[in-house]
Short mmCIF file of C-alpha atoms in Angstrom, two decimals:
data_model
loop_
_atom_site.label_atom_id
_atom_site.label_comp_id
_atom_site.label_asym_id
_atom_site.label_seq_id
_atom_site.Cartn_x
_atom_site.Cartn_y
_atom_site.Cartn_z
CA MET O 1 255.09 -83.57 -176.31
CA ILE O 2 251.81 -85.91 -176.43
CA LEU O 3 253.41 -88.02 -174.62
CA PHE O 4 254.22 -86.27 -172.00
CA ALA O 5 250.96 -84.51 -171.93
CA LEU O 6 248.82 -88.20 -171.67
CA LEU O 7 251.20 -88.93 -168.08
CA ALA O 8 250.76 -84.86 -167.10
CA VAL O 9 247.74 -84.64 -167.62
CA PRO O 10 246.49 -86.83 -164.85
CA LEU O 11 248.93 -86.41 -162.50
CA THR O 12 248.15 -82.38 -162.62
CA ALA O 13 244.25 -83.24 -161.76
CA GLY O 14 245.26 -85.46 -159.34
CA ALA O 15 247.64 -82.99 -157.52
CA VAL O 16 244.28 -80.49 -157.49
CA SER O 17 242.40 -83.21 -155.96
CA TYR O 18 244.59 -83.80 -153.37
CA PHE O 19 244.87 -80.00 -152.15
CA SER O 20 241.44 -78.98 -153.10
CA ARG O 21 238.56 -79.33 -150.28
CA LYS O 22 236.04 -78.49 -152.17
CA ARG O 23 233.97 -81.96 -154.15
CA ASN O 24 233.02 -80.17 -157.39
CA VAL O 25 236.57 -78.36 -158.47
CA MET O 26 237.07 -82.21 -157.78
CA GLU O 27 234.94 -83.94 -159.93
CA ALA O 28 235.86 -81.15 -162.70
CA ALA O 29 238.84 -81.27 -162.22
CA ASN O 30 238.91 -85.70 -163.11
CA VAL O 31 236.41 -85.26 -165.54
CA THR O 32 238.38 -82.19 -167.60
CA SER O 33 241.58 -84.59 -167.61
CA ALA O 34 239.67 -87.83 -168.80
CA ALA O 35 238.07 -85.58 -171.14
CA LEU O 36 242.10 -84.74 -171.97
CA LEU O 37 243.41 -87.88 -172.00
CA LEU O 38 241.11 -89.10 -174.62
CA LEU O 39 241.62 -86.72 -177.24
CA LEU O 40 245.40 -86.71 -176.44
CA SER O 41 245.12 -90.04 -177.51
CA ALA O 42 243.04 -89.33 -180.46
CA GLY O 43 245.80 -87.01 -181.79
CA LEU O 44 248.26 -89.69 -180.52
CA ALA O 45 246.46 -92.58 -182.72
CA ALA O 46 246.56 -90.18 -185.30
CA GLN O 47 250.27 -89.83 -185.08
CA VAL O 48 251.28 -93.42 -185.03
CA LEU O 49 248.95 -94.20 -187.48
CA ARG O 50 250.49 -91.50 -189.88
CA TYR O 51 253.77 -91.93 -188.78
CA GLY O 52 254.32 -95.87 -188.04
CA SER O 53 255.72 -94.66 -184.02
CA VAL O 54 256.19 -91.80 -182.31
CA THR O 55 259.43 -91.45 -179.52
CA GLY O 56 259.37 -88.98 -176.80
CA LEU O 57 262.02 -87.17 -173.85
CA GLY O 58 265.16 -88.32 -175.53
CA GLY O 59 263.85 -91.80 -176.45
CA PHE O 60 262.11 -92.44 -172.92
CA LEU O 61 258.38 -92.53 -174.19
CA PHE O 62 257.54 -95.04 -177.03
CA ALA O 63 254.51 -95.38 -178.73
CA ASP O 64 253.69 -97.48 -181.26
CA SER O 65 250.09 -99.43 -182.98
CA LEU O 66 249.92 -100.92 -179.86
CA SER O 67 250.67 -98.81 -177.74
CA ALA O 68 248.63 -95.97 -179.05
CA LEU O 69 245.11 -99.07 -179.07
CA VAL O 70 245.72 -99.45 -175.65
CA ALA O 71 246.06 -96.40 -175.09
CA ALA O 72 243.18 -95.00 -176.83
CA LEU O 73 241.24 -97.71 -175.29
CA THR O 74 242.37 -97.01 -171.43
CA SER O 75 241.45 -93.66 -172.44
CA LEU O 76 237.73 -94.04 -173.15
CA VAL O 77 236.93 -96.45 -169.89
CA VAL O 78 238.00 -94.10 -167.47
CA LEU O 79 236.15 -91.10 -169.30
CA VAL O 80 232.85 -92.79 -168.86
CA SER O 81 234.51 -93.85 -165.21
CA THR O 82 234.87 -91.10 -164.30
CA ILE O 83 231.39 -89.21 -165.51
CA TYR O 84 229.48 -92.36 -163.91
CA SER O 85 231.36 -91.79 -160.76
CA VAL O 86 229.77 -88.16 -160.22
CA GLY O 87 226.71 -90.04 -159.90
CA TYR O 88 227.56 -93.01 -157.95
CA LEU O 89 229.54 -91.64 -155.21
CA ARG O 90 226.90 -88.88 -154.86
CA HIS O 91 224.44 -91.48 -154.47
CA GLU O 92 226.50 -93.24 -152.14
CA GLN O 93 227.05 -90.38 -149.56
CA ASN O 94 223.53 -89.48 -149.93
CA SER O 95 222.59 -93.18 -149.09
CA ALA O 96 225.44 -93.36 -146.22
CA ALA O 97 227.89 -95.61 -147.44
CA PHE O 98 230.75 -95.02 -146.50
CA GLU O 99 231.77 -93.22 -143.26
CA ASN O 100 234.21 -90.34 -143.69
CA ALA O 101 232.56 -88.90 -146.91
CA GLU O 102 235.07 -86.51 -146.74
CA THR O 103 238.24 -88.36 -146.56
CA ARG O 104 237.65 -90.83 -148.56
CA ILE O 105 235.57 -88.24 -151.75
CA ARG O 106 238.65 -86.68 -151.28
CA ARG O 107 240.71 -89.95 -151.74
CA TYR O 108 239.13 -91.77 -154.50
CA TYR O 109 239.29 -88.07 -156.97
CA ALA O 110 242.80 -87.94 -155.92
CA LEU O 111 244.29 -91.60 -156.35
CA THR O 112 242.54 -92.60 -159.46
CA PRO O 113 244.25 -89.76 -161.67
CA VAL O 114 247.82 -92.04 -159.92
CA PHE O 115 246.20 -95.06 -161.31
CA VAL O 116 244.80 -93.63 -164.57
CA ALA O 117 248.75 -92.04 -165.27
CA SER O 118 250.58 -95.69 -164.22
CA MET O 119 248.30 -97.10 -166.31
CA MET O 120 249.66 -94.77 -169.23
CA LEU O 121 253.16 -94.82 -168.54
CA VAL O 122 252.75 -99.35 -169.05
CA VAL O 123 252.16 -98.63 -172.45
CA LEU O 124 254.22 -95.25 -173.47
CA ALA O 125 256.98 -96.59 -171.55
CA ASN O 126 260.23 -97.58 -173.70
CA ASN O 127 261.90 -98.96 -171.06
CA LEU O 128 261.06 -102.64 -169.85
CA GLY O 129 262.53 -101.82 -165.99
CA VAL O 130 260.08 -98.29 -166.19
CA MET O 131 257.28 -100.64 -167.25
CA TRP O 132 256.95 -103.02 -164.20
CA VAL O 133 257.76 -100.11 -162.28
CA ALA O 134 254.17 -98.66 -163.61
CA ILE O 135 252.33 -102.47 -163.37
CA GLU O 136 253.19 -101.70 -160.09
CA ALA O 137 252.66 -98.42 -159.52
CA THR O 138 249.04 -99.23 -160.85
CA THR O 139 248.69 -102.07 -157.83
CA LEU O 140 249.69 -98.85 -155.49
CA ALA O 141 247.42 -96.85 -156.88
CA SER O 142 244.27 -99.09 -157.26
CA VAL O 143 244.63 -101.15 -153.76
CA PHE O 144 243.03 -98.02 -151.75
CA LEU O 145 240.78 -97.68 -154.25
CA VAL O 146 239.76 -101.20 -153.31
CA THR O 147 239.59 -100.63 -150.40
CA PHE O 148 237.65 -97.71 -150.08
CA TYR O 149 234.40 -98.76 -148.55
CA GLY O 150 237.25 -99.87 -144.81
CA LYS O 151 234.07 -102.59 -144.82
CA VAL O 152 236.33 -106.05 -143.77
CA THR O 153 234.98 -107.46 -146.28
CA SER O 154 236.95 -104.34 -148.88
CA LEU O 155 239.76 -105.67 -146.68
CA GLU O 156 240.01 -107.82 -147.20
CA ALA O 157 239.45 -107.81 -150.67
CA GLY O 158 242.60 -105.44 -150.82
CA TRP O 159 245.06 -107.43 -147.94
CA LYS O 160 244.31 -110.32 -150.93
CA TYR O 161 245.23 -107.92 -154.28
CA MET O 162 248.52 -106.62 -152.59
CA VAL O 163 249.87 -109.82 -151.71
CA ILE O 164 248.72 -111.80 -154.23
CA GLY O 165 249.67 -109.28 -156.56
CA GLY O 166 252.76 -108.39 -154.72
CA VAL O 167 254.02 -111.89 -155.14
CA GLY O 168 253.32 -111.88 -158.86
CA LEU O 169 254.97 -108.98 -160.13
CA SER O 170 257.93 -109.73 -158.11
CA MET O 171 258.45 -112.75 -160.33
CA ALA O 172 257.78 -109.79 -163.03
CA LEU O 173 260.51 -108.09 -161.76
CA PHE O 174 262.85 -111.23 -162.14
CA GLY O 175 261.34 -112.24 -165.01
CA THR O 176 262.80 -108.94 -166.17
CA VAL O 177 266.18 -108.54 -164.68
CA VAL O 178 266.19 -112.54 -166.15
CA THR O 179 265.77 -110.49 -170.18
CA PHE O 180 268.15 -108.01 -169.17
CA TYR O 181 270.46 -110.47 -167.78
CA ALA O 182 270.05 -112.89 -171.04
CA ALA O 183 270.12 -109.57 -173.55
CA ARG O 184 274.01 -108.62 -171.85
CA GLY O 185 275.78 -110.65 -175.06
CA ALA O 186 273.35 -109.63 -178.11
CA LEU O 187 273.48 -105.89 -176.64
CA GLU O 188 276.70 -105.35 -175.41
CA THR O 189 276.08 -103.54 -172.47
CA HIS O 190 275.57 -103.36 -169.28
CA THR O 191 273.70 -99.75 -168.43
CA LEU O 192 269.91 -99.65 -168.05
CA ALA O 193 269.47 -98.95 -172.14
CA GLY O 194 269.59 -103.05 -172.27
CA LEU O 195 266.03 -102.51 -170.99
CA SER O 196 264.88 -100.47 -173.71
CA TRP O 197 262.15 -102.44 -175.26
CA THR O 198 263.40 -101.38 -179.22
CA ALA O 199 266.78 -102.14 -178.08
CA LEU O 200 265.14 -105.57 -177.16
CA ALA O 201 263.32 -106.05 -180.23
CA ASN O 202 265.71 -105.82 -182.79
CA GLY O 203 268.21 -108.02 -181.01
CA ALA O 204 266.11 -110.49 -179.27
CA ALA O 205 267.28 -112.84 -181.84
CA GLY O 206 271.07 -113.85 -180.09
CA PHE O 207 269.87 -113.74 -177.26
CA ASP O 208 270.63 -116.28 -174.75
CA LYS O 209 267.76 -119.04 -174.84
CA ALA O 210 268.38 -120.64 -171.22
CA ALA O 211 267.83 -117.52 -169.88
CA MET O 212 266.03 -116.34 -171.77
CA ARG O 213 263.16 -119.39 -171.05
CA LEU O 214 263.18 -119.38 -167.56
CA ALA O 215 262.46 -114.98 -168.50
CA PHE O 216 259.11 -115.50 -170.08
CA ILE O 217 257.89 -118.25 -167.28
CA LEU O 218 259.15 -116.13 -164.92
CA ILE O 219 257.19 -112.48 -166.57
CA LEU O 220 253.37 -114.94 -167.56
CA LEU O 221 253.40 -116.32 -163.58
CA GLY O 222 254.11 -112.39 -163.00
CA TYR O 223 251.90 -110.28 -165.69
CA GLY O 224 249.34 -113.31 -165.52
CA THR O 225 248.41 -112.89 -162.16
CA LYS O 226 248.51 -109.27 -162.86
CA ALA O 227 245.48 -110.16 -165.16
CA GLY O 228 243.86 -112.58 -163.47
CA ILE O 229 245.06 -115.65 -165.63
CA ALA O 230 244.28 -119.21 -163.21
CA PRO O 231 245.72 -120.71 -161.28
CA MET O 232 246.86 -116.71 -159.99
CA HIS O 233 243.30 -115.20 -160.59
CA THR O 234 241.70 -115.74 -156.85
CA TRP O 235 241.94 -111.84 -155.96
CA LYS O 236 239.88 -110.77 -158.83
CA PRO O 237 236.55 -112.30 -157.50
CA ASP O 238 237.03 -110.30 -153.83
CA ALA O 239 238.52 -107.08 -155.57
CA TYR O 240 235.78 -106.62 -158.12
CA SER O 241 233.01 -106.80 -156.22
CA GLU O 242 234.43 -104.89 -152.95
CA ALA O 243 235.26 -101.42 -155.26
CA PRO O 244 233.58 -98.82 -156.00
CA VAL O 245 231.84 -100.05 -159.75
CA PRO O 246 233.37 -96.75 -161.41
CA THR O 247 237.27 -98.49 -160.16
CA ALA O 248 236.30 -101.74 -160.79
CA ALA O 249 235.38 -100.93 -163.75
CA MET O 250 238.60 -99.61 -164.57
CA LEU O 251 240.14 -103.13 -163.27
CA SER O 252 238.59 -105.25 -165.04
CA THR O 253 239.41 -103.56 -168.92
CA ALA O 254 242.16 -100.58 -168.38
CA MET O 255 244.33 -102.60 -165.80
CA LEU O 256 243.99 -106.27 -167.75
CA ASN O 257 245.50 -104.90 -170.82
CA CYS O 258 248.08 -103.35 -169.46
CA ALA O 259 249.05 -106.43 -167.90
CA LEU O 260 248.06 -108.26 -171.12
CA TYR O 261 250.42 -104.99 -173.48
CA GLY O 262 253.26 -106.51 -170.94
CA LEU O 263 252.72 -109.77 -171.68
CA ILE O 264 252.87 -108.98 -175.44
CA ARG O 265 255.80 -107.10 -175.27
CA HIS O 266 258.06 -109.82 -173.71
CA TYR O 267 256.25 -112.67 -175.68
CA THR O 268 257.78 -111.01 -178.53
CA LEU O 269 261.51 -110.85 -177.09
CA ALA O 270 260.38 -114.98 -175.97
CA HIS O 271 259.50 -115.28 -179.42
CA ARG O 272 262.51 -114.19 -181.82
CA CYS O 273 264.63 -116.19 -179.99
CA LEU O 274 263.42 -119.61 -178.73
CA GLY O 275 260.61 -119.54 -182.24
CA ASP O 276 256.58 -120.77 -181.73
CA GLY O 277 256.53 -124.19 -179.52
CA PHE O 278 257.93 -123.43 -175.98
CA THR O 279 256.09 -119.76 -175.86
CA SER O 280 253.29 -121.18 -177.87
CA GLN O 281 252.39 -123.87 -175.68
CA LEU O 282 253.02 -122.47 -172.21
CA LEU O 283 250.87 -119.66 -173.70
CA ILE O 284 247.87 -121.24 -174.70
CA LEU O 285 247.91 -124.27 -170.95
CA PHE O 286 248.14 -121.35 -169.20
CA GLY O 287 244.51 -119.59 -171.47
CA VAL O 288 242.37 -122.69 -171.44
CA LEU O 289 243.11 -123.76 -167.85
CA SER O 290 241.63 -119.71 -166.95
CA MET O 291 239.13 -120.46 -169.36
CA GLY O 292 238.50 -124.14 -167.97
CA ILE O 293 238.43 -122.68 -163.98
CA ALA O 294 235.62 -119.24 -164.58
CA VAL O 295 233.29 -122.47 -166.24
CA PRO O 296 232.02 -123.67 -162.62
CA PHE O 297 232.51 -120.64 -161.00
CA VAL O 298 230.13 -118.87 -163.33
CA LEU O 299 227.35 -121.67 -163.18
CA ILE O 300 227.41 -121.56 -160.20
CA GLN O 301 227.72 -117.98 -159.02
CA ARG O 302 224.94 -115.76 -157.56
CA GLY O 303 226.09 -112.04 -157.12
CA LEU O 304 227.32 -109.71 -160.57
CA ARG O 305 230.09 -108.50 -159.89
CA ARG O 306 231.29 -111.62 -158.77
CA LEU O 307 229.54 -113.33 -162.16
CA LEU O 308 231.14 -110.70 -164.22
CA ALA O 309 234.97 -111.22 -162.26
CA TYR O 310 234.60 -114.64 -163.61
CA SER O 311 233.22 -113.74 -166.87
CA SER O 312 237.05 -111.23 -166.83
CA ILE O 313 239.59 -114.40 -166.11
CA GLU O 314 237.42 -116.17 -168.96
CA HIS O 315 237.93 -113.20 -171.39
CA ALA O 316 241.72 -112.50 -170.09
CA GLY O 317 242.37 -116.77 -170.71
CA ILE O 318 241.16 -116.64 -174.44
CA MET O 319 243.65 -113.40 -174.82
CA VAL O 320 246.51 -115.12 -173.27
CA VAL O 321 245.24 -118.32 -176.31
CA ALA O 322 244.95 -115.90 -178.83
CA LEU O 323 248.42 -114.75 -178.00
CA GLY O 324 249.15 -118.16 -177.78
CA LEU O 325 247.89 -119.53 -181.66
CA GLY O 326 249.28 -116.35 -182.96
CA GLY O 327 250.32 -115.26 -186.62
CA ALA O 328 248.17 -113.39 -188.07
CA LEU O 329 244.68 -114.32 -187.55
CA GLY O 330 245.53 -115.62 -183.46
CA SER O 331 247.48 -111.29 -183.51
CA LEU O 332 243.70 -110.21 -185.00
CA GLY O 333 242.24 -112.40 -182.60
CA LEU O 334 243.13 -111.05 -180.50
CA VAL O 335 243.17 -107.59 -180.67
CA LEU O 336 239.77 -106.99 -181.86
CA HIS O 337 239.04 -109.11 -178.42
CA MET O 338 241.40 -106.10 -176.42
CA ALA O 339 239.08 -103.63 -178.37
CA TYR O 340 235.63 -105.09 -177.53
CA HIS O 341 236.00 -107.07 -174.25
CA THR O 342 236.99 -103.37 -173.06
CA VAL O 343 233.90 -101.75 -174.44
CA ALA O 344 230.83 -104.36 -173.54
CA LYS O 345 232.54 -105.51 -170.09
CA SER O 346 232.81 -101.36 -169.37
CA LEU O 347 229.69 -101.39 -169.85
CA LEU O 348 228.35 -104.53 -167.67
CA PHE O 349 230.08 -102.87 -164.68
CA LEU O 350 228.25 -99.59 -164.90
CA CYS O 351 225.00 -101.90 -165.26
CA ALA O 352 225.72 -103.53 -162.26
CA GLY O 353 226.49 -100.27 -160.40
CA ASN O 354 222.83 -98.90 -161.29
CA VAL O 355 221.36 -102.41 -160.08
CA TYR O 356 223.18 -102.82 -157.21
CA GLN O 357 222.38 -98.99 -155.70
CA HIS O 358 218.39 -99.53 -156.77
CA TYR O 359 218.38 -102.33 -155.04
CA LYS O 360 220.95 -102.35 -151.65
CA THR O 361 222.65 -105.54 -153.46
CA ASP O 362 223.95 -107.52 -156.29
CA HIS O 363 222.98 -110.67 -155.33
CA PHE O 364 220.67 -112.44 -157.85
CA GLN O 365 218.69 -113.91 -154.83
CA GLY O 366 218.07 -110.51 -153.18
CA ILE O 367 216.52 -109.11 -156.17
CA LYS O 368 212.62 -110.79 -156.69
CA GLU O 369 211.83 -108.60 -160.47
CA GLY O 370 212.36 -108.49 -163.41
CA ILE O 371 214.70 -105.24 -163.51
CA ILE O 372 213.73 -104.25 -167.08
CA HIS O 373 210.73 -103.44 -165.69
CA SER O 374 212.06 -100.77 -162.75
CA MET O 375 215.12 -99.72 -164.62
CA PRO O 376 214.08 -98.74 -168.50
CA LEU O 377 217.57 -98.30 -169.32
CA THR O 378 219.65 -100.54 -167.40
CA GLY O 379 217.76 -103.31 -168.02
CA PRO O 380 217.90 -103.49 -172.11
CA VAL O 381 221.31 -102.63 -171.97
CA LEU O 382 222.57 -105.48 -169.52
CA LEU O 383 220.55 -107.93 -171.51
CA MET O 384 222.52 -106.77 -174.32
CA SER O 385 226.11 -106.21 -173.23
CA THR O 386 225.40 -109.43 -171.55
CA LEU O 387 224.92 -110.71 -175.07
CA ALA O 388 227.83 -109.00 -176.09
CA ILE O 389 230.00 -110.11 -173.94
CA VAL O 390 229.45 -114.11 -174.13
CA GLY O 391 229.90 -114.16 -177.88
CA ALA O 392 225.97 -114.06 -179.31
CA PRO O 393 226.15 -113.27 -183.33
CA PRO O 394 225.87 -110.50 -184.27
CA PHE O 395 228.39 -108.32 -181.32
CA SER O 396 231.47 -108.04 -182.02
CA LEU O 397 232.87 -110.37 -179.50
CA PHE O 398 231.74 -112.96 -181.66
CA GLN O 399 233.74 -112.05 -184.31
CA SER O 400 237.26 -112.12 -182.58
CA GLU O 401 236.51 -115.63 -181.17
CA PHE O 402 235.91 -116.99 -184.35
CA ILE O 403 238.80 -115.29 -185.52
CA ILE O 404 240.92 -117.10 -182.18
CA MET O 405 238.91 -120.35 -182.66
CA GLN O 406 240.19 -120.37 -187.38
CA ALA O 407 243.26 -119.99 -186.04
CA GLY O 408 243.74 -122.83 -183.21
CA PHE O 409 242.36 -125.07 -186.61
CA TRP O 410 244.42 -123.53 -189.03
CA SER O 411 246.98 -123.83 -186.49
CA GLY O 412 246.57 -127.78 -186.22
CA ARG O 413 245.84 -127.12 -182.25
CA ILE O 414 243.00 -129.18 -182.51
CA LEU O 415 242.08 -129.94 -178.24
CA ALA O 416 242.89 -126.40 -177.30
CA SER O 417 240.09 -125.82 -180.14
CA VAL O 418 237.41 -127.65 -179.21
CA LEU O 419 237.94 -126.76 -175.34
CA PHE O 420 238.14 -123.24 -176.62
CA ILE O 421 234.28 -124.40 -177.73
CA LEU O 422 233.29 -125.95 -174.97
CA PHE O 423 234.28 -123.62 -172.43
CA ALA O 424 232.97 -120.55 -174.48
CA THR O 425 229.35 -122.58 -174.94
CA ALA O 426 229.23 -123.49 -171.03
CA ILE O 427 230.37 -119.38 -169.87
CA PHE O 428 228.05 -118.57 -172.73
CA ALA O 429 224.92 -120.91 -171.04
CA GLY O 430 225.95 -119.30 -167.67
CA ALA O 431 225.69 -115.73 -167.80
CA MET O 432 223.02 -115.90 -170.41
CA VAL O 433 220.57 -118.13 -167.16
CA HIS O 434 221.72 -115.63 -164.44
CA VAL O 435 221.25 -112.47 -166.25
CA GLY O 436 217.73 -113.89 -168.46
CA LYS O 437 216.31 -114.43 -165.21
CA LEU O 438 218.07 -110.88 -163.56
CA VAL O 439 216.42 -109.03 -166.61
CA LEU O 440 213.61 -110.08 -167.63
CA GLY O 441 211.48 -111.53 -164.61
CA PRO O 442 208.22 -110.88 -163.50
CA ALA O 443 206.95 -107.08 -162.57
CA GLY O 444 207.35 -106.41 -159.13
CA PRO O 445 205.76 -103.20 -157.20
CA GLY O 446 206.81 -100.99 -159.73
CA ILE O 447 209.10 -98.57 -158.14
CA ARG O 448 211.48 -97.06 -161.15
CA ARG O 449 214.55 -95.99 -160.56
CA SER O 450 215.05 -92.43 -160.54
CA SER O 451 217.05 -91.00 -163.53
CA ASN O 452 220.57 -89.59 -162.99
CA ALA O 453 222.11 -88.46 -166.19
CA TRP O 454 225.78 -88.56 -164.30
CA GLN O 455 225.42 -92.32 -164.13
CA ASP O 456 222.54 -92.83 -167.36
CA ALA O 457 225.08 -91.14 -169.38
CA PRO O 458 228.11 -93.14 -169.84
CA VAL O 459 225.64 -95.94 -170.15
CA LEU O 460 224.07 -94.96 -173.10
CA ALA O 461 226.57 -93.72 -175.25
CA LEU O 462 228.64 -97.30 -174.48
CA GLY O 463 225.48 -99.03 -175.52
CA LEU O 464 225.69 -96.78 -178.42
CA ILE O 465 228.96 -97.78 -178.94
CA LEU O 466 228.61 -101.83 -178.54
CA ALA O 467 225.45 -101.56 -181.16
CA THR O 468 227.13 -99.85 -183.23
CA ILE O 469 230.35 -101.74 -183.30
CA ALA O 470 228.48 -104.71 -184.25
CA PHE O 471 228.04 -103.84 -187.44
CA TRP O 472 230.35 -100.82 -187.96
CA THR O 473 234.12 -99.88 -187.19
CA PRO O 474 235.86 -96.40 -188.01
CA SER O 475 238.43 -96.91 -190.46
CA PRO O 476 241.37 -95.10 -188.24
CA VAL O 477 239.78 -97.42 -186.18
CA LEU O 478 240.49 -100.60 -187.62
CA ASP O 479 243.49 -99.37 -189.27
CA LEU O 480 244.70 -98.62 -185.73
CA ILE O 481 243.69 -102.16 -185.00
CA ARG O 482 245.78 -103.77 -188.06
CA GLY O 483 249.05 -102.44 -186.71
CA ALA O 484 248.45 -103.50 -183.61
CA ALA O 485 247.34 -106.89 -184.76
CA ARG O 486 250.89 -106.47 -186.58
CA VAL O 487 253.31 -105.28 -183.94
CA VAL O 488 252.19 -108.33 -181.75
CA GLY O 489 252.50 -110.99 -184.64
CA GLY O 490 256.26 -109.27 -184.74
CA GLN O 491 255.79 -107.81 -188.64
#
């Protein structure tokens, strides 16, 4: 029942928020459901560590170590973003940042749990067709969150997100259908049971190879669009900069993880059918391209949230490169990077939200003072999380990137590894110059941001987690990560 509860809890919160007219009820429903979701995810992880995998609803739902890890990461981001959104939306309403406040706030609190439930279904569905439907549902729910403010720029960002995402998911749908076609002989079935992940994984070696090549190309383009890898990345900067900050935090971490999860599941099938060469070359090509395209935009960027968007494009590329490198090191590097990136990037977006609300802008030229002087919590945490996200030692993303580079050199991918280092170094320099000036600039008039516990508490909590995992990760979490890495590696 724990798998069913992971879907039912957020849907219940969404229903309560939709029918309620009281703001405090909507806030309580969302925060309570997010807390329950994290507890349920921890329970699922414990069961997976004990039994190896968990099934529910007659095999319709399924979770292994990779599913449990992504569910736990999603729940963590959802909890901190939901707590943060209480203070964030109250501030936005008080500053008249949007019209029709009651309607918009109810829409936010009703749609966010639907978005969360859709992401949970992505990682728990034991059917590739249902997984595609769930990923499509994340788009349908989140597009109305991207357009939350109702501005011309918000509507444009939502339209771009919807159109590009729709085209990408159409290709993913065709890829899913072609996968079913490739498997029909090996599984000897023409029913929807032929899309069962567990059945497909067991029979992947016997799939039609030509059809599987086409299927993987379509899936890479489709779910790659959802993950924002180049050249299908153009929706990201607009969506991240126009959506409410808590939504942007979930888009940049939880939804990215779900898109990569879908790609990983199909990669496992293609790898077992086709071997290393075909899938690895495509993944490394698109991954390195994503890192390279992010470099000039990071160097010339003028806004904090758009800078974080291009950072997400880079990190999506890093994880795709790790998937392409494969093996024990590549798989471990991918899973570690996914976990560490989730903590650091969500923290960066929450800090960016504080900066935006204090200065009424997140453009670097509009902030004339060092925010460390006016925002004594957000300033240091923003600088720390930037050092973490660019892979500076001793932070945990340095460890995951080092493992990925090591996997590249050990597998003989010298050119890809060298480009990986060059692009990562350039982004390190660009991001640190921008954020360093923003945080450590001269003192201003001395007006400090008033304390807001709803927003400061998640920032402080994630900051402590980020600092802790730089030196120590709890054993159960490491066991789950190792298990997920074995799943990615096809073991």
